Amino acid sequence: MSDNDDVPFNRDFPLRPGVVQEVRPGVRRILCDNPSPFTFTGTVSYIVGRGKVAIIDPGPDDETHAAALLEAVRGETVTHILVTHTHRDHSPNTARIKAATGATVHAEGPHRASRPRYESEKMSSESGADRAFRPDIAVRDGEIIEGSGWALQAVATPGHTANHLAFAWQDRKMLFVGDHVMGWSTSIVAPPDGSMIDYMASLERLTGRSEDLYFSGHGPEIPDGPRYVRFLIRHRQAREASILHRLAKGEADIPTMVRAIYIGIDPRLTGAAGYSVLAHLEDLVARGIVATDGDPVIGGTYRLAVS
Ligand SMILES: [Zn+2]
């Protein structure tokens, strides 16, 4: 969400859907034609290696995109499919690519929430989750997935989803970051699917790694990833400060906080903004800084805790 201009966002991404672009030697990318306020110009799938390759994030349930991916690797062998996380714009096309290639599917695991649902949340449906997805091989943090001429290390990066992985091509100092870090916008962190506590820890984690070139699930590559991540961390800290600033004026519900904090937001994103605020509140309640009656939920009213 582009509510703050403190982060050096980059929305310059002229790649057209279905066009194969070799963005670095051994890294090709193809854009799926699924643009939206959440996906920017669409989901970017990556092909890693040459001859015997891995596909990272086959994308949404989209026959045209699957055909474009398969056309891009015509004459080559797809040995691995890697999935960063189980949102519907990333994992459903895995089934098509696996059926066509016989490649093994590597991911952290099936979709799961970051925490159990509270009673009042039991009725809400999570439209973004791909609940049908199952990896062939469940990948743990730090494991190295080796192919022909490439090796990718799984980097657990929970927060956007509980099962989010980034994949590090360590020799090349490249990191495929999925939706954990995006150059065009901040990532959505929406409880109970996502967790701000986990997300912040996963951002911190990347600042200590040596990879500097990031490839995201949406939008352009990020040339100095760790520096960009430090901007994101400061941005979230500023967001937390604005929430506390608003609550210092008196108790408030989430829509009131969104109106106070997200000036000029795209109206289609106010729902997501509310969940981002909830993610911060959940964290603040856990730390004893903010109080609410009952569980921290989207419909709750929040106030500063009496210290
Ligand atoms: Zn995505």
PDB file of C-alpha atoms and ligand atoms in Angstrom:
ATOM      1  CA  MET A   1       0.000   0.000   0.000  1.00  0.00           C
ATOM      2  CA  SER A   2       1.389   3.312  -1.080  1.00  0.00           C
ATOM      3  CA  ASP A   3       0.264   5.382   1.871  1.00  0.00           C
ATOM      4  CA  ASN A   4       3.778   6.473   2.815  1.00  0.00           C
ATOM      5  CA  ASP A   5       6.496   7.764   0.564  1.00  0.00           C
ATOM      6  CA  ASP A   6       9.376   7.033   2.929  1.00  0.00           C
ATOM      7  CA  VAL A   7      10.085   3.695   1.242  1.00  0.00           C
ATOM      8  CA  PRO A   8      11.831   3.977  -2.165  1.00  0.00           C
ATOM      9  CA  PHE A   9       9.118   2.093  -4.059  1.00  0.00           C
ATOM     10  CA  ASN A  10       9.751   1.309  -7.711  1.00  0.00           C
ATOM     11  CA  ARG A  11       6.725   0.844  -9.954  1.00  0.00           C
ATOM     12  CA  ASP A  12       8.709   0.835 -13.176  1.00  0.00           C
ATOM     13  CA  PHE A  13       8.034  -2.659 -14.462  1.00  0.00           C
ATOM     14  CA  PRO A  14       7.389  -2.748 -18.206  1.00  0.00           C
ATOM     15  CA  LEU A  15       7.387  -6.567 -18.546  1.00  0.00           C
ATOM     16  CA  ARG A  16       4.344  -7.699 -20.561  1.00  0.00           C
ATOM     17  CA  PRO A  17       2.335 -10.851 -19.718  1.00  0.00           C
ATOM     18  CA  GLY A  18       3.612 -14.022 -21.370  1.00  0.00           C
ATOM     19  CA  VAL A  19       6.950 -12.522 -22.456  1.00  0.00           C
ATOM     20  CA  VAL A  20      10.014 -14.461 -21.309  1.00  0.00           C
ATOM     21  CA  GLN A  21      12.756 -12.186 -20.043  1.00  0.00           C
ATOM     22  CA  GLU A  22      16.214 -13.368 -19.063  1.00  0.00           C
ATOM     23  CA  VAL A  23      16.784 -10.807 -16.329  1.00  0.00           C
ATOM     24  CA  ARG A  24      20.180 -12.248 -15.289  1.00  0.00           C
ATOM     25  CA  PRO A  25      22.091 -15.235 -16.682  1.00  0.00           C
ATOM     26  CA  GLY A  26      20.218 -18.292 -15.401  1.00  0.00           C
ATOM     27  CA  VAL A  27      17.163 -16.344 -14.250  1.00  0.00           C
ATOM     28  CA  ARG A  28      14.164 -15.950 -16.537  1.00  0.00           C
ATOM     29  CA  ARG A  29      10.876 -14.390 -15.518  1.00  0.00           C
ATOM     30  CA  ILE A  30       7.366 -14.448 -16.964  1.00  0.00           C
ATOM     31  CA  LEU A  31       4.474 -12.270 -15.871  1.00  0.00           C
ATOM     32  CA  CYS A  32       0.996 -13.752 -15.498  1.00  0.00           C
ATOM     33  CA  ASP A  33      -1.879 -11.590 -16.730  1.00  0.00           C
ATOM     34  CA  ASN A  34      -3.577 -11.210 -13.320  1.00  0.00           C
ATOM     35  CA  PRO A  35      -3.205  -7.511 -12.472  1.00  0.00           C
ATOM     36  CA  SER A  36      -5.070  -6.136  -9.436  1.00  0.00           C
ATOM     37  CA  PRO A  37      -4.584  -3.646  -6.587  1.00  0.00           C
ATOM     38  CA  PHE A  38      -3.016  -6.547  -4.642  1.00  0.00           C
ATOM     39  CA  THR A  39      -0.911  -8.181  -7.367  1.00  0.00           C
ATOM     40  CA  PHE A  40       0.294  -4.999  -9.140  1.00  0.00           C
ATOM     41  CA  THR A  41       0.837  -5.995 -12.828  1.00  0.00           C
ATOM     42  CA  GLY A  42       0.402  -9.680 -11.947  1.00  0.00           C
ATOM     43  CA  THR A  43       2.318 -12.612 -10.509  1.00  0.00           C
ATOM     44  CA  VAL A  44       5.906 -13.099 -11.672  1.00  0.00           C
ATOM     45  CA  SER A  45       7.057 -16.715 -12.147  1.00  0.00           C
ATOM     46  CA  TYR A  46      10.765 -17.482 -12.343  1.00  0.00           C
ATOM     47  CA  ILE A  47      12.740 -20.116 -14.234  1.00  0.00           C
ATOM     48  CA  VAL A  48      16.091 -20.862 -12.606  1.00  0.00           C
ATOM     49  CA  GLY A  49      18.919 -22.573 -14.489  1.00  0.00           C
ATOM     50  CA  ARG A  50      19.255 -23.735 -18.049  1.00  0.00           C
ATOM     51  CA  GLY A  51      18.556 -27.202 -19.451  1.00  0.00           C
ATOM     52  CA  LYS A  52      17.409 -28.730 -16.176  1.00  0.00           C
ATOM     53  CA  VAL A  53      15.499 -25.989 -14.442  1.00  0.00           C
ATOM     54  CA  ALA A  54      13.368 -25.036 -11.485  1.00  0.00           C
ATOM     55  CA  ILE A  55      10.189 -23.006 -11.739  1.00  0.00           C
ATOM     56  CA  ILE A  56       9.465 -20.764  -8.761  1.00  0.00           C
ATOM     57  CA  ASP A  57       5.774 -19.909  -8.172  1.00  0.00           C
ATOM     58  CA  PRO A  58       3.800 -21.242 -11.165  1.00  0.00           C
ATOM     59  CA  GLY A  59       1.118 -18.664 -10.387  1.00  0.00           C
ATOM     60  CA  PRO A  60      -2.671 -18.665 -10.186  1.00  0.00           C
ATOM     61  CA  ASP A  61      -5.002 -21.222 -11.760  1.00  0.00           C
ATOM     62  CA  ASP A  62      -4.361 -19.899 -15.275  1.00  0.00           C
ATOM     63  CA  GLU A  63      -4.056 -22.083 -18.350  1.00  0.00           C
ATOM     64  CA  THR A  64      -2.548 -19.371 -20.539  1.00  0.00           C
ATOM     65  CA  HIS A  65       0.212 -18.686 -18.026  1.00  0.00           C
ATOM     66  CA  ALA A  66       0.949 -22.403 -17.647  1.00  0.00           C
ATOM     67  CA  ALA A  67       1.218 -22.697 -21.435  1.00  0.00           C
ATOM     68  CA  ALA A  68       3.590 -19.701 -21.530  1.00  0.00           C
ATOM     69  CA  LEU A  69       5.780 -21.247 -18.838  1.00  0.00           C
ATOM     70  CA  LEU A  70       5.910 -24.587 -20.638  1.00  0.00           C
ATOM     71  CA  GLU A  71       6.667 -22.874 -23.942  1.00  0.00           C
ATOM     72  CA  ALA A  72       9.511 -20.979 -22.246  1.00  0.00           C
ATOM     73  CA  VAL A  73      11.155 -24.255 -21.206  1.00  0.00           C
ATOM     74  CA  ARG A  74      10.478 -26.161 -24.430  1.00  0.00           C
ATOM     75  CA  GLY A  75      13.381 -28.569 -25.032  1.00  0.00           C
ATOM     76  CA  GLU A  76      14.458 -28.296 -21.386  1.00  0.00           C
ATOM     77  CA  THR A  77      13.540 -30.395 -18.344  1.00  0.00           C
ATOM     78  CA  VAL A  78      11.711 -28.957 -15.359  1.00  0.00           C
ATOM     79  CA  THR A  79      13.120 -30.940 -12.442  1.00  0.00           C
ATOM     80  CA  HIS A  80      11.766 -28.848  -9.566  1.00  0.00           C
ATOM     81  CA  ILE A  81       8.812 -26.625  -8.766  1.00  0.00           C
ATOM     82  CA  LEU A  82       9.376 -24.332  -5.785  1.00  0.00           C
ATOM     83  CA  VAL A  83       6.518 -22.494  -4.115  1.00  0.00           C
ATOM     84  CA  THR A  84       7.096 -19.513  -1.825  1.00  0.00           C
ATOM     85  CA  HIS A  85       3.648 -19.596  -0.217  1.00  0.00           C
ATOM     86  CA  THR A  86       0.109 -20.843  -0.636  1.00  0.00           C
ATOM     87  CA  HIS A  87      -1.822 -17.833  -1.848  1.00  0.00           C
ATOM     88  CA  ARG A  88      -4.041 -18.229  -4.875  1.00  0.00           C
ATOM     89  CA  ASP A  89      -1.913 -15.981  -7.035  1.00  0.00           C
ATOM     90  CA  HIS A  90       1.194 -18.175  -6.478  1.00  0.00           C
ATOM     91  CA  SER A  91       0.543 -21.897  -6.013  1.00  0.00           C
ATOM     92  CA  PRO A  92      -2.565 -23.225  -7.856  1.00  0.00           C
ATOM     93  CA  ASN A  93      -0.874 -23.522 -11.274  1.00  0.00           C
ATOM     94  CA  THR A  94       1.595 -25.957  -9.687  1.00  0.00           C
ATOM     95  CA  ALA A  95      -0.797 -28.802 -10.517  1.00  0.00           C
ATOM     96  CA  ARG A  96      -0.686 -27.998 -14.259  1.00  0.00           C
ATOM     97  CA  ILE A  97       3.107 -27.660 -14.391  1.00  0.00           C
ATOM     98  CA  LYS A  98       3.611 -30.836 -12.384  1.00  0.00           C
ATOM     99  CA  ALA A  99       1.206 -32.778 -14.608  1.00  0.00           C
ATOM    100  CA  ALA A 100       3.026 -31.588 -17.734  1.00  0.00           C
ATOM    101  CA  THR A 101       6.593 -32.080 -16.475  1.00  0.00           C
ATOM    102  CA  GLY A 102       6.588 -34.597 -13.618  1.00  0.00           C
ATOM    103  CA  ALA A 103       8.719 -32.190 -11.559  1.00  0.00           C
ATOM    104  CA  THR A 104       8.790 -32.551  -7.767  1.00  0.00           C
ATOM    105  CA  VAL A 105       7.078 -29.833  -5.783  1.00  0.00           C
ATOM    106  CA  HIS A 106       8.999 -28.250  -2.915  1.00  0.00           C
ATOM    107  CA  ALA A 107       7.392 -25.938  -0.359  1.00  0.00           C
ATOM    108  CA  GLU A 108       7.188 -25.485   3.387  1.00  0.00           C
ATOM    109  CA  GLY A 109       3.847 -27.230   3.688  1.00  0.00           C
ATOM    110  CA  PRO A 110       0.097 -26.869   3.159  1.00  0.00           C
ATOM    111  CA  HIS A 111      -1.597 -23.580   3.925  1.00  0.00           C
ATOM    112  CA  ARG A 112      -2.096 -22.783   7.590  1.00  0.00           C
ATOM    113  CA  ALA A 113      -2.930 -19.696   9.608  1.00  0.00           C
ATOM    114  CA  SER A 114      -0.358 -17.968  11.826  1.00  0.00           C
ATOM    115  CA  ARG A 115      -2.557 -18.495  14.867  1.00  0.00           C
ATOM    116  CA  PRO A 116      -5.832 -20.285  15.659  1.00  0.00           C
ATOM    117  CA  ARG A 117      -8.964 -18.366  14.741  1.00  0.00           C
ATOM    118  CA  TYR A 118     -10.835 -16.646  17.528  1.00  0.00           C
ATOM    119  CA  GLU A 119     -14.472 -17.585  17.994  1.00  0.00           C
ATOM    120  CA  SER A 120     -15.669 -14.381  16.288  1.00  0.00           C
ATOM    121  CA  GLU A 121     -13.481 -15.121  13.258  1.00  0.00           C
ATOM    122  CA  LYS A 122     -14.725 -18.646  12.642  1.00  0.00           C
ATOM    123  CA  MET A 123     -17.298 -17.526  10.089  1.00  0.00           C
ATOM    124  CA  SER A 124     -14.939 -15.442   7.983  1.00  0.00           C
ATOM    125  CA  SER A 125     -13.661 -17.085   4.837  1.00  0.00           C
ATOM    126  CA  GLU A 126     -10.131 -16.648   3.641  1.00  0.00           C
ATOM    127  CA  SER A 127     -10.536 -16.090  -0.036  1.00  0.00           C
ATOM    128  CA  GLY A 128      -6.821 -15.764  -0.759  1.00  0.00           C
ATOM    129  CA  ALA A 129      -5.629 -19.136   0.496  1.00  0.00           C
ATOM    130  CA  ASP A 130      -4.937 -22.157  -1.726  1.00  0.00           C
ATOM    131  CA  ARG A 131      -6.095 -24.908   0.611  1.00  0.00           C
ATOM    132  CA  ALA A 132      -5.756 -27.650  -2.002  1.00  0.00           C
ATOM    133  CA  PHE A 133      -1.971 -27.293  -2.306  1.00  0.00           C
ATOM    134  CA  ARG A 134       0.303 -30.078  -1.006  1.00  0.00           C
ATOM    135  CA  PRO A 135       4.073 -30.184  -1.666  1.00  0.00           C
ATOM    136  CA  ASP A 136       5.756 -33.467  -2.631  1.00  0.00           C
ATOM    137  CA  ILE A 137       8.630 -32.507  -0.363  1.00  0.00           C
ATOM    138  CA  ALA A 138       8.223 -30.361   2.727  1.00  0.00           C
ATOM    139  CA  VAL A 139      11.215 -28.052   2.922  1.00  0.00           C
ATOM    140  CA  ARG A 140      12.689 -26.867   6.193  1.00  0.00           C
ATOM    141  CA  ASP A 141      14.521 -23.650   6.911  1.00  0.00           C
ATOM    142  CA  GLY A 142      18.139 -23.797   5.750  1.00  0.00           C
ATOM    143  CA  GLU A 143      17.720 -26.832   3.496  1.00  0.00           C
ATOM    144  CA  ILE A 144      19.387 -26.658   0.133  1.00  0.00           C
ATOM    145  CA  ILE A 145      17.492 -27.767  -2.950  1.00  0.00           C
ATOM    146  CA  GLU A 146      20.018 -28.746  -5.555  1.00  0.00           C
ATOM    147  CA  GLY A 147      19.521 -28.901  -9.283  1.00  0.00           C
ATOM    148  CA  SER A 148      21.743 -28.989 -12.317  1.00  0.00           C
ATOM    149  CA  GLY A 149      23.924 -25.881 -12.168  1.00  0.00           C
ATOM    150  CA  TRP A 150      21.954 -24.214  -9.404  1.00  0.00           C
ATOM    151  CA  ALA A 151      21.290 -24.630  -5.685  1.00  0.00           C
ATOM    152  CA  LEU A 152      18.648 -22.774  -3.722  1.00  0.00           C
ATOM    153  CA  GLN A 153      18.557 -22.531   0.053  1.00  0.00           C
ATOM    154  CA  ALA A 154      15.163 -22.290   1.739  1.00  0.00           C
ATOM    155  CA  VAL A 155      14.898 -19.270   4.032  1.00  0.00           C
ATOM    156  CA  ALA A 156      11.876 -19.396   6.361  1.00  0.00           C
ATOM    157  CA  THR A 157      10.214 -15.983   6.160  1.00  0.00           C
ATOM    158  CA  PRO A 158       6.841 -16.287   7.919  1.00  0.00           C
ATOM    159  CA  GLY A 159       4.634 -13.225   8.306  1.00  0.00           C
ATOM    160  CA  HIS A 160       2.810 -12.674   5.002  1.00  0.00           C
ATOM    161  CA  THR A 161       1.764 -16.298   5.470  1.00  0.00           C
ATOM    162  CA  ALA A 162       2.893 -18.791   8.100  1.00  0.00           C
ATOM    163  CA  ASN A 163       4.457 -21.062   5.473  1.00  0.00           C
ATOM    164  CA  HIS A 164       6.301 -18.414   3.470  1.00  0.00           C
ATOM    165  CA  LEU A 165       9.767 -19.343   2.171  1.00  0.00           C
ATOM    166  CA  ALA A 166      12.323 -17.300   0.301  1.00  0.00           C
ATOM    167  CA  PHE A 167      14.891 -19.129  -1.837  1.00  0.00           C
ATOM    168  CA  ALA A 168      18.525 -18.017  -1.830  1.00  0.00           C
ATOM    169  CA  TRP A 169      20.836 -18.695  -4.738  1.00  0.00           C
ATOM    170  CA  GLN A 170      23.813 -18.129  -2.493  1.00  0.00           C
ATOM    171  CA  ASP A 171      26.579 -18.336  -5.153  1.00  0.00           C
ATOM    172  CA  ARG A 172      24.885 -15.569  -7.087  1.00  0.00           C
ATOM    173  CA  LYS A 173      23.881 -13.494  -4.060  1.00  0.00           C
ATOM    174  CA  MET A 174      20.266 -13.602  -5.259  1.00  0.00           C
ATOM    175  CA  LEU A 175      17.140 -14.090  -3.175  1.00  0.00           C
ATOM    176  CA  PHE A 176      13.723 -15.045  -4.501  1.00  0.00           C
ATOM    177  CA  VAL A 177      11.579 -13.341  -1.894  1.00  0.00           C
ATOM    178  CA  GLY A 178       8.013 -14.148  -2.968  1.00  0.00           C
ATOM    179  CA  ASP A 179       5.620 -11.689  -1.328  1.00  0.00           C
ATOM    180  CA  HIS A 180       7.775 -11.162   1.757  1.00  0.00           C
ATOM    181  CA  VAL A 181       9.461  -8.170   0.112  1.00  0.00           C
ATOM    182  CA  MET A 182       8.106  -6.319  -2.917  1.00  0.00           C
ATOM    183  CA  GLY A 183       9.640  -3.319  -4.664  1.00  0.00           C
ATOM    184  CA  TRP A 184       6.356  -1.775  -5.789  1.00  0.00           C
ATOM    185  CA  SER A 185       4.560  -1.756  -2.416  1.00  0.00           C
ATOM    186  CA  THR A 186       4.540  -3.000   1.130  1.00  0.00           C
ATOM    187  CA  SER A 187       3.300  -6.557   1.708  1.00  0.00           C
ATOM    188  CA  ILE A 188      -0.073  -7.407   3.159  1.00  0.00           C
ATOM    189  CA  VAL A 189       0.071  -8.865   6.645  1.00  0.00           C
ATOM    190  CA  ALA A 190      -3.459  -9.896   7.580  1.00  0.00           C
ATOM    191  CA  PRO A 191      -4.220 -11.963  10.690  1.00  0.00           C
ATOM    192  CA  PRO A 192      -4.945 -14.770  11.250  1.00  0.00           C
ATOM    193  CA  ASP A 193      -3.327 -15.770   7.944  1.00  0.00           C
ATOM    194  CA  GLY A 194      -0.377 -13.461   8.558  1.00  0.00           C
ATOM    195  CA  SER A 195       1.436 -12.220  11.653  1.00  0.00           C
ATOM    196  CA  MET A 196       3.176  -8.872  12.158  1.00  0.00           C
ATOM    197  CA  ILE A 197       5.431 -10.280  14.881  1.00  0.00           C
ATOM    198  CA  ASP A 198       6.668 -12.990  12.500  1.00  0.00           C
ATOM    199  CA  TYR A 199       6.819 -10.584   9.581  1.00  0.00           C
ATOM    200  CA  MET A 200       9.063  -8.097  11.414  1.00  0.00           C
ATOM    201  CA  ALA A 201      11.363 -10.912  12.574  1.00  0.00           C
ATOM    202  CA  SER A 202      11.544 -12.205   8.987  1.00  0.00           C
ATOM    203  CA  LEU A 203      12.483  -8.743   7.714  1.00  0.00           C
ATOM    204  CA  GLU A 204      15.220  -8.463  10.350  1.00  0.00           C
ATOM    205  CA  ARG A 205      16.458 -11.847   9.312  1.00  0.00           C
ATOM    206  CA  LEU A 206      17.138 -10.756   5.738  1.00  0.00           C
ATOM    207  CA  THR A 207      19.235  -7.775   6.826  1.00  0.00           C
ATOM    208  CA  GLY A 208      21.781 -10.242   8.190  1.00  0.00           C
ATOM    209  CA  ARG A 209      22.102 -12.205   4.940  1.00  0.00           C
ATOM    210  CA  SER A 210      24.569 -11.612   2.143  1.00  0.00           C
ATOM    211  CA  GLU A 211      22.179 -11.795  -0.837  1.00  0.00           C
ATOM    212  CA  ASP A 212      21.585  -8.350  -2.257  1.00  0.00           C
ATOM    213  CA  LEU A 213      19.573  -8.866  -5.461  1.00  0.00           C
ATOM    214  CA  TYR A 214      15.925  -9.700  -4.703  1.00  0.00           C
ATOM    215  CA  PHE A 215      13.346 -11.115  -7.094  1.00  0.00           C
ATOM    216  CA  SER A 216       9.757 -10.656  -5.911  1.00  0.00           C
ATOM    217  CA  GLY A 217       6.443 -12.320  -6.621  1.00  0.00           C
ATOM    218  CA  HIS A 218       5.214  -9.000  -8.019  1.00  0.00           C
ATOM    219  CA  GLY A 219       6.991  -6.096  -9.656  1.00  0.00           C
ATOM    220  CA  PRO A 220      10.621  -5.374 -10.496  1.00  0.00           C
ATOM    221  CA  GLU A 221      13.790  -6.778  -8.949  1.00  0.00           C
ATOM    222  CA  ILE A 222      15.266  -4.947  -5.953  1.00  0.00           C
ATOM    223  CA  PRO A 223      18.979  -4.202  -6.435  1.00  0.00           C
ATOM    224  CA  ASP A 224      19.978  -3.526  -2.814  1.00  0.00           C
ATOM    225  CA  GLY A 225      17.620  -5.813  -0.920  1.00  0.00           C
ATOM    226  CA  PRO A 226      18.945  -5.459   2.643  1.00  0.00           C
ATOM    227  CA  ARG A 227      18.921  -1.655   2.394  1.00  0.00           C
ATOM    228  CA  TYR A 228      15.351  -1.734   1.040  1.00  0.00           C
ATOM    229  CA  VAL A 229      14.339  -4.078   3.874  1.00  0.00           C
ATOM    230  CA  ARG A 230      15.670  -1.564   6.409  1.00  0.00           C
ATOM    231  CA  PHE A 231      13.330   1.024   4.822  1.00  0.00           C
ATOM    232  CA  LEU A 232      10.446  -1.426   5.224  1.00  0.00           C
ATOM    233  CA  ILE A 233      11.296  -1.996   8.884  1.00  0.00           C
ATOM    234  CA  ARG A 234      11.345   1.758   9.534  1.00  0.00           C
ATOM    235  CA  HIS A 235       8.065   2.107   7.632  1.00  0.00           C
ATOM    236  CA  ARG A 236       6.371  -0.463   9.869  1.00  0.00           C
ATOM    237  CA  GLN A 237       7.803   1.167  12.971  1.00  0.00           C
ATOM    238  CA  ALA A 238       6.380   4.502  11.759  1.00  0.00           C
ATOM    239  CA  ARG A 239       3.014   2.828  11.167  1.00  0.00           C
ATOM    240  CA  GLU A 240       3.049   1.483  14.711  1.00  0.00           C
ATOM    241  CA  ALA A 241       3.889   4.981  15.996  1.00  0.00           C
ATOM    242  CA  SER A 242       0.915   6.459  14.073  1.00  0.00           C
ATOM    243  CA  ILE A 243      -1.410   3.891  15.625  1.00  0.00           C
ATOM    244  CA  LEU A 244      -0.147   4.768  19.097  1.00  0.00           C
ATOM    245  CA  HIS A 245      -0.392   8.477  18.268  1.00  0.00           C
ATOM    246  CA  ARG A 246      -4.040   8.033  17.275  1.00  0.00           C
ATOM    247  CA  LEU A 247      -4.826   5.950  20.380  1.00  0.00           C
ATOM    248  CA  ALA A 248      -3.221   8.624  22.574  1.00  0.00           C
ATOM    249  CA  LYS A 249      -6.193  10.807  21.563  1.00  0.00           C
ATOM    250  CA  GLY A 250      -8.650   8.210  22.829  1.00  0.00           C
ATOM    251  CA  GLU A 251      -9.926   4.733  22.108  1.00  0.00           C
ATOM    252  CA  ALA A 252     -10.745   3.886  18.514  1.00  0.00           C
ATOM    253  CA  ASP A 253     -11.958   1.098  16.270  1.00  0.00           C
ATOM    254  CA  ILE A 254      -9.987  -0.060  13.239  1.00  0.00           C
ATOM    255  CA  PRO A 255     -11.918   1.901  10.543  1.00  0.00           C
ATOM    256  CA  THR A 256     -11.257   5.098  12.532  1.00  0.00           C
ATOM    257  CA  MET A 257      -7.539   4.301  12.691  1.00  0.00           C
ATOM    258  CA  VAL A 258      -7.402   3.505   8.958  1.00  0.00           C
ATOM    259  CA  ARG A 259      -8.988   6.898   8.155  1.00  0.00           C
ATOM    260  CA  ALA A 260      -6.489   8.657  10.417  1.00  0.00           C
ATOM    261  CA  ILE A 261      -3.405   6.838   9.117  1.00  0.00           C
ATOM    262  CA  TYR A 262      -3.977   5.911   5.468  1.00  0.00           C
ATOM    263  CA  ILE A 263      -4.609   9.314   3.880  1.00  0.00           C
ATOM    264  CA  GLY A 264      -5.604   9.094   0.231  1.00  0.00           C
ATOM    265  CA  ILE A 265      -5.623   5.296   0.097  1.00  0.00           C
ATOM    266  CA  ASP A 266      -7.121   3.475  -2.902  1.00  0.00           C
ATOM    267  CA  PRO A 267     -10.655   2.661  -1.629  1.00  0.00           C
ATOM    268  CA  ARG A 268     -10.233  -0.927  -2.866  1.00  0.00           C
ATOM    269  CA  LEU A 269      -7.455  -1.365  -0.308  1.00  0.00           C
ATOM    270  CA  THR A 270      -9.184  -0.074   2.834  1.00  0.00           C
ATOM    271  CA  GLY A 271     -10.196  -3.606   3.847  1.00  0.00           C
ATOM    272  CA  ALA A 272      -6.601  -4.817   3.566  1.00  0.00           C
ATOM    273  CA  ALA A 273      -5.396  -1.690   5.390  1.00  0.00           C
ATOM    274  CA  GLY A 274      -7.733  -2.588   8.254  1.00  0.00           C
ATOM    275  CA  TYR A 275      -6.117  -6.005   8.521  1.00  0.00           C
ATOM    276  CA  SER A 276      -2.648  -4.417   8.455  1.00  0.00           C
ATOM    277  CA  VAL A 277      -3.683  -2.216  11.373  1.00  0.00           C
ATOM    278  CA  LEU A 278      -5.083  -5.299  13.109  1.00  0.00           C
ATOM    279  CA  ALA A 279      -1.730  -7.040  12.600  1.00  0.00           C
ATOM    280  CA  HIS A 280       0.026  -4.175  14.386  1.00  0.00           C
ATOM    281  CA  LEU A 281      -2.599  -4.108  17.140  1.00  0.00           C
ATOM    282  CA  GLU A 282      -2.249  -7.837  17.719  1.00  0.00           C
ATOM    283  CA  ASP A 283       1.480  -7.292  18.211  1.00  0.00           C
ATOM    284  CA  LEU A 284       0.906  -4.242  20.487  1.00  0.00           C
ATOM    285  CA  VAL A 285      -1.648  -6.128  22.596  1.00  0.00           C
ATOM    286  CA  ALA A 286       0.762  -9.065  22.961  1.00  0.00           C
ATOM    287  CA  ARG A 287       3.424  -6.620  24.169  1.00  0.00           C
ATOM    288  CA  GLY A 288       1.012  -5.068  26.695  1.00  0.00           C
ATOM    289  CA  ILE A 289       1.107  -1.620  25.067  1.00  0.00           C
ATOM    290  CA  VAL A 290      -2.469  -1.616  23.761  1.00  0.00           C
ATOM    291  CA  ALA A 291      -5.619  -3.061  25.367  1.00  0.00           C
ATOM    292  CA  THR A 292      -8.910  -4.287  23.955  1.00  0.00           C
ATOM    293  CA  ASP A 293     -11.915  -6.137  25.356  1.00  0.00           C
ATOM    294  CA  GLY A 294     -11.530  -9.819  24.565  1.00  0.00           C
ATOM    295  CA  ASP A 295      -9.455 -11.050  21.633  1.00  0.00           C
ATOM    296  CA  PRO A 296      -7.811  -8.550  19.285  1.00  0.00           C
ATOM    297  CA  VAL A 297     -10.191  -8.830  16.334  1.00  0.00           C
ATOM    298  CA  ILE A 298     -11.080  -6.751  13.285  1.00  0.00           C
ATOM    299  CA  GLY A 299     -14.284  -5.420  14.886  1.00  0.00           C
ATOM    300  CA  GLY A 300     -12.657  -4.543  18.216  1.00  0.00           C
ATOM    301  CA  THR A 301     -12.119  -1.209  19.950  1.00  0.00           C
ATOM    302  CA  TYR A 302      -8.593  -0.408  21.123  1.00  0.00           C
ATOM    303  CA  ARG A 303      -7.004   1.892  23.690  1.00  0.00           C
ATOM    304  CA  LEU A 304      -3.589   2.476  25.191  1.00  0.00           C
ATOM    305  CA  ALA A 305      -2.943   0.098  28.073  1.00  0.00           C
ATOM    306  CA  VAL A 306      -2.685   1.737  31.450  1.00  0.00           C
ATOM    307  CA  SER A 307       0.898   1.308  32.577  1.00  0.00           C
TER     308      SER A 307
HETATM  309 ZN    ZN B   1       1.252 -12.651  -4.370  1.00  0.00          ZN
END
